[in-house]
Tab-separated table of C-alpha atoms in Angstrom:
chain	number	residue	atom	x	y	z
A	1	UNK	CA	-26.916	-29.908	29.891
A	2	UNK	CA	-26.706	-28.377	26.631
A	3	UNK	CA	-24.721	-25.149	26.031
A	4	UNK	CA	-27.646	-23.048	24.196
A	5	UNK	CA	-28.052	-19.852	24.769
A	6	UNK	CA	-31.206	-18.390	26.888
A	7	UNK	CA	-34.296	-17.275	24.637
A	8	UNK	CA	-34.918	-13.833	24.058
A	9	UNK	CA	-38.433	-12.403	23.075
A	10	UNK	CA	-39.148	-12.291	19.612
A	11	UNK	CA	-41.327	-10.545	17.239
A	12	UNK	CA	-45.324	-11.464	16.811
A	13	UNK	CA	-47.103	-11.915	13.689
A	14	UNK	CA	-50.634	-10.411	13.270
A	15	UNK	CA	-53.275	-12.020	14.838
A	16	UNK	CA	-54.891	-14.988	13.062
A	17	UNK	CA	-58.761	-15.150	12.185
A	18	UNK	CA	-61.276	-17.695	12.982
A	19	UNK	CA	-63.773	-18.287	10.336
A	20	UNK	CA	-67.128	-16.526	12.041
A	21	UNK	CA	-68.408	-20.040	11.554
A	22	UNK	CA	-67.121	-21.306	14.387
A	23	UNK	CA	-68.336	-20.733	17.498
A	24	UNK	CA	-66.612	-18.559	20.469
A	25	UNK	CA	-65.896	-19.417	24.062
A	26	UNK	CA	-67.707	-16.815	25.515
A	27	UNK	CA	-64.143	-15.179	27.168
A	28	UNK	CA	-63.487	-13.887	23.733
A	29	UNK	CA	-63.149	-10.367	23.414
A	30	UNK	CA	-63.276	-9.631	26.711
A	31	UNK	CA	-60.936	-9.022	30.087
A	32	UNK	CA	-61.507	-12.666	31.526
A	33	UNK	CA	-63.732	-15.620	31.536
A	34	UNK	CA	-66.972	-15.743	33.398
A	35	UNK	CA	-67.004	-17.385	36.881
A	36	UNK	CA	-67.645	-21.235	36.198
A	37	UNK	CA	-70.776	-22.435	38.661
A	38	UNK	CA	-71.545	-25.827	37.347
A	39	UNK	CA	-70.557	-28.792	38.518
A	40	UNK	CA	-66.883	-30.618	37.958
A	41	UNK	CA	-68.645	-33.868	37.767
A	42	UNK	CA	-70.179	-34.072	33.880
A	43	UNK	CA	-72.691	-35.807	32.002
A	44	UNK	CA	-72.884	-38.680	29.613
A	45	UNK	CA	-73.468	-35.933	26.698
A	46	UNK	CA	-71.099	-33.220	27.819
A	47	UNK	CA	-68.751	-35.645	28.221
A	48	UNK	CA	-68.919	-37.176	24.687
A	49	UNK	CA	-68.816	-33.649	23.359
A	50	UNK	CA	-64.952	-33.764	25.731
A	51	UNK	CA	-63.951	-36.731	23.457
A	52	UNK	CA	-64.222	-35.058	20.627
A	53	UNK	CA	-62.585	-31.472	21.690
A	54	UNK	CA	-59.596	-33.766	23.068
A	55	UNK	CA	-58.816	-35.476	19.751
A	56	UNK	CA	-59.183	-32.790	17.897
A	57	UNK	CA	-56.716	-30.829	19.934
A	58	UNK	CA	-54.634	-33.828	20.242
A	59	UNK	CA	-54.683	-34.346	16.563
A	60	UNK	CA	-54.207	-30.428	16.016
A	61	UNK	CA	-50.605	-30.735	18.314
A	62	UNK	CA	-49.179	-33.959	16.440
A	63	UNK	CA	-50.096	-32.071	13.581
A	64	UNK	CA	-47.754	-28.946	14.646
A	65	UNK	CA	-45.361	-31.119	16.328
A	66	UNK	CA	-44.478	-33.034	13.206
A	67	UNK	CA	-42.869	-30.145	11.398
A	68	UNK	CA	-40.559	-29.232	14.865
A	69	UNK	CA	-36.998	-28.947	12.973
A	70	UNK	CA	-34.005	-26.902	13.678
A	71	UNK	CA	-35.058	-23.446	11.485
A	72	UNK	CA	-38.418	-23.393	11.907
A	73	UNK	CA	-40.651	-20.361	13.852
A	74	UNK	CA	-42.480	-21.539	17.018
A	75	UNK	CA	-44.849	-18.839	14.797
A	76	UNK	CA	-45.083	-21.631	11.963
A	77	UNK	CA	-45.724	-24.494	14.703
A	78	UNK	CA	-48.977	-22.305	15.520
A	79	UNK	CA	-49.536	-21.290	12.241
A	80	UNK	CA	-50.346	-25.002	11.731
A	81	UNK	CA	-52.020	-26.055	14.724
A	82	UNK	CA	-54.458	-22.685	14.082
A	83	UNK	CA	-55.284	-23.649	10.909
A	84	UNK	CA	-56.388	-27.363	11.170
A	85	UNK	CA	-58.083	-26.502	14.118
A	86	UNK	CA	-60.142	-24.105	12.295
A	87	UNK	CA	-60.214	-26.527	9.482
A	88	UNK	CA	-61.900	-29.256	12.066
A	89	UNK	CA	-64.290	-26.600	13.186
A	90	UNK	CA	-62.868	-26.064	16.465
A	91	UNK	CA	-61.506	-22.443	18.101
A	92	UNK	CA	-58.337	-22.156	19.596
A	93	UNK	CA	-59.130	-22.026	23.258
A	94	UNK	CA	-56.066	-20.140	23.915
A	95	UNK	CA	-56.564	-17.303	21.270
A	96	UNK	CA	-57.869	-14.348	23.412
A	97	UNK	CA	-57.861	-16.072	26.547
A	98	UNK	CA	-57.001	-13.222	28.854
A	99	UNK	CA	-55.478	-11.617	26.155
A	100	UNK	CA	-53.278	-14.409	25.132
A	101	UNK	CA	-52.361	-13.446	21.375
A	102	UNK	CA	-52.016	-17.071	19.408
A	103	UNK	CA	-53.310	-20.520	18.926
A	104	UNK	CA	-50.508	-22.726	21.435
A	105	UNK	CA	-48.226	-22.183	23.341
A	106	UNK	CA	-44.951	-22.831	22.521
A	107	UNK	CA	-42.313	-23.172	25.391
A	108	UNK	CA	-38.669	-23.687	24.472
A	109	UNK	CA	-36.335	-24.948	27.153
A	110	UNK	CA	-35.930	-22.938	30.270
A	111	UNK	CA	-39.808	-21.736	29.314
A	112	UNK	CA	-41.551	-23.686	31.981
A	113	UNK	CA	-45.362	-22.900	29.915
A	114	UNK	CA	-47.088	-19.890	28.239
A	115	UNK	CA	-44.531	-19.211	26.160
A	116	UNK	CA	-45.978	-17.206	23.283
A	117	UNK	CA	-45.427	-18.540	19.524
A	118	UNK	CA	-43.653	-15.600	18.069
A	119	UNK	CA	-40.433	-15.413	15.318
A	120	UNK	CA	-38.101	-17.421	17.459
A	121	UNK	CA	-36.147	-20.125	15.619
A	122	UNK	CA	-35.977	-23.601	16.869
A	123	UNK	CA	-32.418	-24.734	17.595
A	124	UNK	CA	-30.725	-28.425	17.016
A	125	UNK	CA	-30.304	-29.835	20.821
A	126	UNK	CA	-33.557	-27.336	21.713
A	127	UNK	CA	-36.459	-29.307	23.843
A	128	UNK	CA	-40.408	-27.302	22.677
A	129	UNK	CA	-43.514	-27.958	24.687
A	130	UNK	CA	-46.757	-27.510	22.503
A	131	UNK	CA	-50.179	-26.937	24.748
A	132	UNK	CA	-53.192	-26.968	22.431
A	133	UNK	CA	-56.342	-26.585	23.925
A	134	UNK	CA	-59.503	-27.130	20.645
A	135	UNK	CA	-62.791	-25.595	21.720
A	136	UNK	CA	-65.800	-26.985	20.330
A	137	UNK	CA	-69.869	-28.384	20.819
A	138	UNK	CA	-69.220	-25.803	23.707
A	139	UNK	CA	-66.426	-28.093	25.602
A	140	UNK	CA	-62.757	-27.549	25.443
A	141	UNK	CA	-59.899	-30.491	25.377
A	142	UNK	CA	-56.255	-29.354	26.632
A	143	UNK	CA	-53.227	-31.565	26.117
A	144	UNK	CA	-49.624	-30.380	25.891
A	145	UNK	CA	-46.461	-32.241	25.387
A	146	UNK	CA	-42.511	-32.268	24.819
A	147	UNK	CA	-40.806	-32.693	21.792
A	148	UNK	CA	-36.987	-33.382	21.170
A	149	UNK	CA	-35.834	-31.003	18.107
A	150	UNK	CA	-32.699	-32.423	16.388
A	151	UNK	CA	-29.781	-34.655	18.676
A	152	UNK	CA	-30.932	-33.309	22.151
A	153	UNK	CA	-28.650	-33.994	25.143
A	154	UNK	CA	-28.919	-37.069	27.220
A	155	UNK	CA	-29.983	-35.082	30.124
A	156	UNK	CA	-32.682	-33.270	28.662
A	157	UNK	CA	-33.808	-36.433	26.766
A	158	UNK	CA	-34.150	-38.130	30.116
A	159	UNK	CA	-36.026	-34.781	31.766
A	160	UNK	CA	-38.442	-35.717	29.140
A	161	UNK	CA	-38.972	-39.387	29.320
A	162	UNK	CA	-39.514	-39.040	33.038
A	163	UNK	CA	-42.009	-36.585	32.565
A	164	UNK	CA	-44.205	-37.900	29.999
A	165	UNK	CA	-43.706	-40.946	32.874
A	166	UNK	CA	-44.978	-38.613	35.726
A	167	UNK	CA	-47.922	-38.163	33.974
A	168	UNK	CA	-48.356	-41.702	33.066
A	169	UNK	CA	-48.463	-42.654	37.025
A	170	UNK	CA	-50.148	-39.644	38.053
A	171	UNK	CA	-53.083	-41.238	35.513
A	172	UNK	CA	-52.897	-44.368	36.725
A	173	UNK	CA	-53.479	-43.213	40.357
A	174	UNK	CA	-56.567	-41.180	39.661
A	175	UNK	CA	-59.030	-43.275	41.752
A	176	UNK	CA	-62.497	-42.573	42.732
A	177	UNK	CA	-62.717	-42.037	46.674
A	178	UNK	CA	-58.770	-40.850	46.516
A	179	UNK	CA	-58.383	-36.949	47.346
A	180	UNK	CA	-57.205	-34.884	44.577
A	181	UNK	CA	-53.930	-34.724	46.301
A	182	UNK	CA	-53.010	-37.928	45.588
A	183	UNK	CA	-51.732	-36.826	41.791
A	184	UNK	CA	-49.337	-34.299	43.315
A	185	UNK	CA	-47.894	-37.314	45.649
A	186	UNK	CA	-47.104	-39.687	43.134
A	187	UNK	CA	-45.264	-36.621	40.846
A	188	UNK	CA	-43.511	-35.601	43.105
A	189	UNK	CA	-42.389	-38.866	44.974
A	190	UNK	CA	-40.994	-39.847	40.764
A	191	UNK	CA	-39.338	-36.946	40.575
A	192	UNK	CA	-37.374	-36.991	43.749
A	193	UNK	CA	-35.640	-39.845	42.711
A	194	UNK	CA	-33.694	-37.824	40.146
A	195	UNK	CA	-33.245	-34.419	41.950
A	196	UNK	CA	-35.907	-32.617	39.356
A	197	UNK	CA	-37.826	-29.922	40.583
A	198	UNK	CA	-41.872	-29.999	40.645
A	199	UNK	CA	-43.677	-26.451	39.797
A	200	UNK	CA	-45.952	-25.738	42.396
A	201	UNK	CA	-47.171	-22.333	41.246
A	202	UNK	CA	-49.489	-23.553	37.821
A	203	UNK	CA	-51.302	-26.613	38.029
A	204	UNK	CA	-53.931	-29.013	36.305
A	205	UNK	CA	-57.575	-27.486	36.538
A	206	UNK	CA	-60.946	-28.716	36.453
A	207	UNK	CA	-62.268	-28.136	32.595
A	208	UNK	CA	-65.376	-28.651	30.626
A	209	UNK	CA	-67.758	-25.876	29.231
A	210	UNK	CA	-64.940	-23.543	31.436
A	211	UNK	CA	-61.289	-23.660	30.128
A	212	UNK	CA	-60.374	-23.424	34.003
A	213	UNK	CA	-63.526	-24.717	35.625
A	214	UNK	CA	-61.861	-23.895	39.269
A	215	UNK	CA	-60.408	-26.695	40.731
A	216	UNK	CA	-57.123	-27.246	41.294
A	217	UNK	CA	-55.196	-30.324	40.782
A	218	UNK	CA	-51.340	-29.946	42.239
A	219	UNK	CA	-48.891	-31.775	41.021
A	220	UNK	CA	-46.949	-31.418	44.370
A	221	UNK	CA	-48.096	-33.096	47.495
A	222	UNK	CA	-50.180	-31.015	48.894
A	223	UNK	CA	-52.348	-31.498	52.196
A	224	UNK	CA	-54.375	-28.597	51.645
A	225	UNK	CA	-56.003	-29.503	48.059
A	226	UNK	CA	-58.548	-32.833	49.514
A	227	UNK	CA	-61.643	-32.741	46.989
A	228	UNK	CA	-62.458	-35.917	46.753
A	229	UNK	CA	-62.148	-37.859	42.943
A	230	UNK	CA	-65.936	-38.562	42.205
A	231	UNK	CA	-66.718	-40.568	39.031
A	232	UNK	CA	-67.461	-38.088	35.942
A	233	UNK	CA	-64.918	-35.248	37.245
A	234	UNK	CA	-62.829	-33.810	33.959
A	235	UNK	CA	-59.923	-32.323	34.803
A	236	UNK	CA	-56.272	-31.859	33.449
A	237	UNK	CA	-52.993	-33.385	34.739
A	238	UNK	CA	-49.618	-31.451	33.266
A	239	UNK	CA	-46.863	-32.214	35.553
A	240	UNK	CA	-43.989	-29.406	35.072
A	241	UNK	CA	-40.342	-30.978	35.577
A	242	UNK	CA	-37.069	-28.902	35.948
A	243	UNK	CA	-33.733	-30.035	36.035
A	244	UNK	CA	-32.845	-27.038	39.049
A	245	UNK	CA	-35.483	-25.052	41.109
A	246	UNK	CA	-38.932	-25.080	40.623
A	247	UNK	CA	-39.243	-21.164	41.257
A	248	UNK	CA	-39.590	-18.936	38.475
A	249	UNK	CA	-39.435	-15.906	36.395
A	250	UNK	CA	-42.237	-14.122	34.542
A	251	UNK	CA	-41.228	-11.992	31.052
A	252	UNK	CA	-42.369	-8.667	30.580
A	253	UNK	CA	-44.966	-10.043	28.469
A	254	UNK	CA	-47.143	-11.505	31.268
A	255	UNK	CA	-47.178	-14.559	30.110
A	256	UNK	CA	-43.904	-16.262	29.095
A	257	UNK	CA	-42.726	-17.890	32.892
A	258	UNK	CA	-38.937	-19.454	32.716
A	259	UNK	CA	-37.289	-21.342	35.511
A	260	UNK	CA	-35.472	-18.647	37.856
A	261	UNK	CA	-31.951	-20.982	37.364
A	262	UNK	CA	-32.666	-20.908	33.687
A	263	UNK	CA	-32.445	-24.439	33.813
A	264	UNK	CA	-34.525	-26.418	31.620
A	265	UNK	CA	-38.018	-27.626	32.147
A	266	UNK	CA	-40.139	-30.065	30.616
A	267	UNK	CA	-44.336	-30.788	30.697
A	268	UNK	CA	-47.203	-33.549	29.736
A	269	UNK	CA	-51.161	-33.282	29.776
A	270	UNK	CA	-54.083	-35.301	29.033
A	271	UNK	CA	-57.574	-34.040	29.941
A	272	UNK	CA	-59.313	-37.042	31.763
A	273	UNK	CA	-62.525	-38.109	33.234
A	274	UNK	CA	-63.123	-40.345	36.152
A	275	UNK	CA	-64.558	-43.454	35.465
A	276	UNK	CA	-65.945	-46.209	38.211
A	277	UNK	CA	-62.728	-47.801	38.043
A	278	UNK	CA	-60.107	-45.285	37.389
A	279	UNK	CA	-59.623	-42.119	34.784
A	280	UNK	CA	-59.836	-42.464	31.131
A	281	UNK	CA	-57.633	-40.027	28.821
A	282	UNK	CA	-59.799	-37.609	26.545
A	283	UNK	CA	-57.238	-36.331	24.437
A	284	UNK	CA	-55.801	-39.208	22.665
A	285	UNK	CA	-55.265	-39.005	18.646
């Protein structure tokens, strides 16, 4: 694994504005988000309204992910995700989501996910998840993903590739009549083959009007998560690989959670719905 040395906090940049044209969620400004008591299955509408949160936050992380370079800020990387967010008249989900002080998060490394965009420099041979979550026509889309920055070892490469691939089968197993569970089997089944470790502790989430509707999707097999995958559902599926143990750390910050080996750690989402026949994936480009 590559040699770099472990991140260190670094410093925050004021707080970026949101044109007062653009709608809130309605967790803005205050301790939490309101319990979520609708339903996880959506309708025709709402989930049209999805479609078009997921692209734009899709579009909104290609956007930021195309200027990932050894030298630049994980603060510039949400710099431009912020902006063309707000430019596409969408909020930043994440931006005073319990507090949470930027537009993406921006996880380096050994950062498993929350890692807060701040003046930290992006190193050659350094692996960056980007999670960008667009909130708009009163829906939110959430899709993250891992990007190589410079000539990244081959074993952090591959920690990648077989993650964006755990996701991939994950999808493809979403089923209607399968239990929820069924996502965590098929992760963690892939990732045994290569000795990775699966994090247990944050999962995928039901999502819609709520950012985190409630339900839990594991991406470990579980026998105790057995909802049953109804057409309509919307939920997220972000697999968290790690090249050591899948226990963790939490910075002082309350946010920022690193493996407890400090080895490194990779991620993938899509939000999807459940269709008759199997799940389509919201936030595509």
């Amino acid at each position: 694994m590559s040699g770099q040395s472990l991140l260190v906090p670094g410093k925050l940049s004021p707080t970026r504005s949101v044109p007062a044209s653009i709608p809130r969620p309605e967790y803005v400004g205050k301790e939490g988000p309101s319990p979520y008591t609708g339903s996880e299955v959506q309708d025709a509408e709402t989930i049209e309204r999805m479609r078009i949160a997921g692209r734009i936050a899709a579009q909104a992380m290609a956007e930021a992910a195309s200027r990932i370079a050894p030298g630049v800020t994980t603060d510039e990387l949400d710099r431009v995700a912020h902006e063309f967010l707000c430019d596409h008249g969408a909020y930043p989900s994440t931006l005073g989501y319990r507090g949470f002080p930027k537009s993406l998060c921006a996880s380096v490394n050994e950062v498993i996910c929350h890692g807060i965009p701040d003046s930290t420099v992006l190193r050659d041979g350094d692996i960056v998840n980007l999670d960008v979550t667009a909130y708009i026509g009163g829906v939110h889309g959430d899709t993250n993903a891992t990007y190589l920055c410079g000539e990244v070892d081959d074993e952090s490469r591959l920690l990648v590739e077989r993650t964006r691939e755990s996701l991939n089968r994950a999808i493809k197993a979403v089923k209607p009549g399968r239990r929820i569970n069924i996502i965590g089997r098929v992760i963690e089944s892939y990732a045994k083959r290569f000795g990775y470790g699966v994090v247990r502790d944050f999962t995928g989430h039901g999502i819609s009007s709520s950012f985190h509707s409630g339900l839990i999707v594991p991406h470990y097999d579980s026998p105790h998560h057995t909802t049953e995958i109804r057409p309509g559902m919307t939920f997220t599926i972000e697999p968290m690989l790690t090249l050591g143990t899948h226990e963790y750390d939490m910075w002082e910050d309350g946010w920022t959670v690193v493996t407890k080996d400090r080895k490194r750690t990779a991620q993938f989402e899509h939000t999807l719905v459940v269709t008759e026949t199997g799940a389509e994936i919201l936030t595509l480009p």
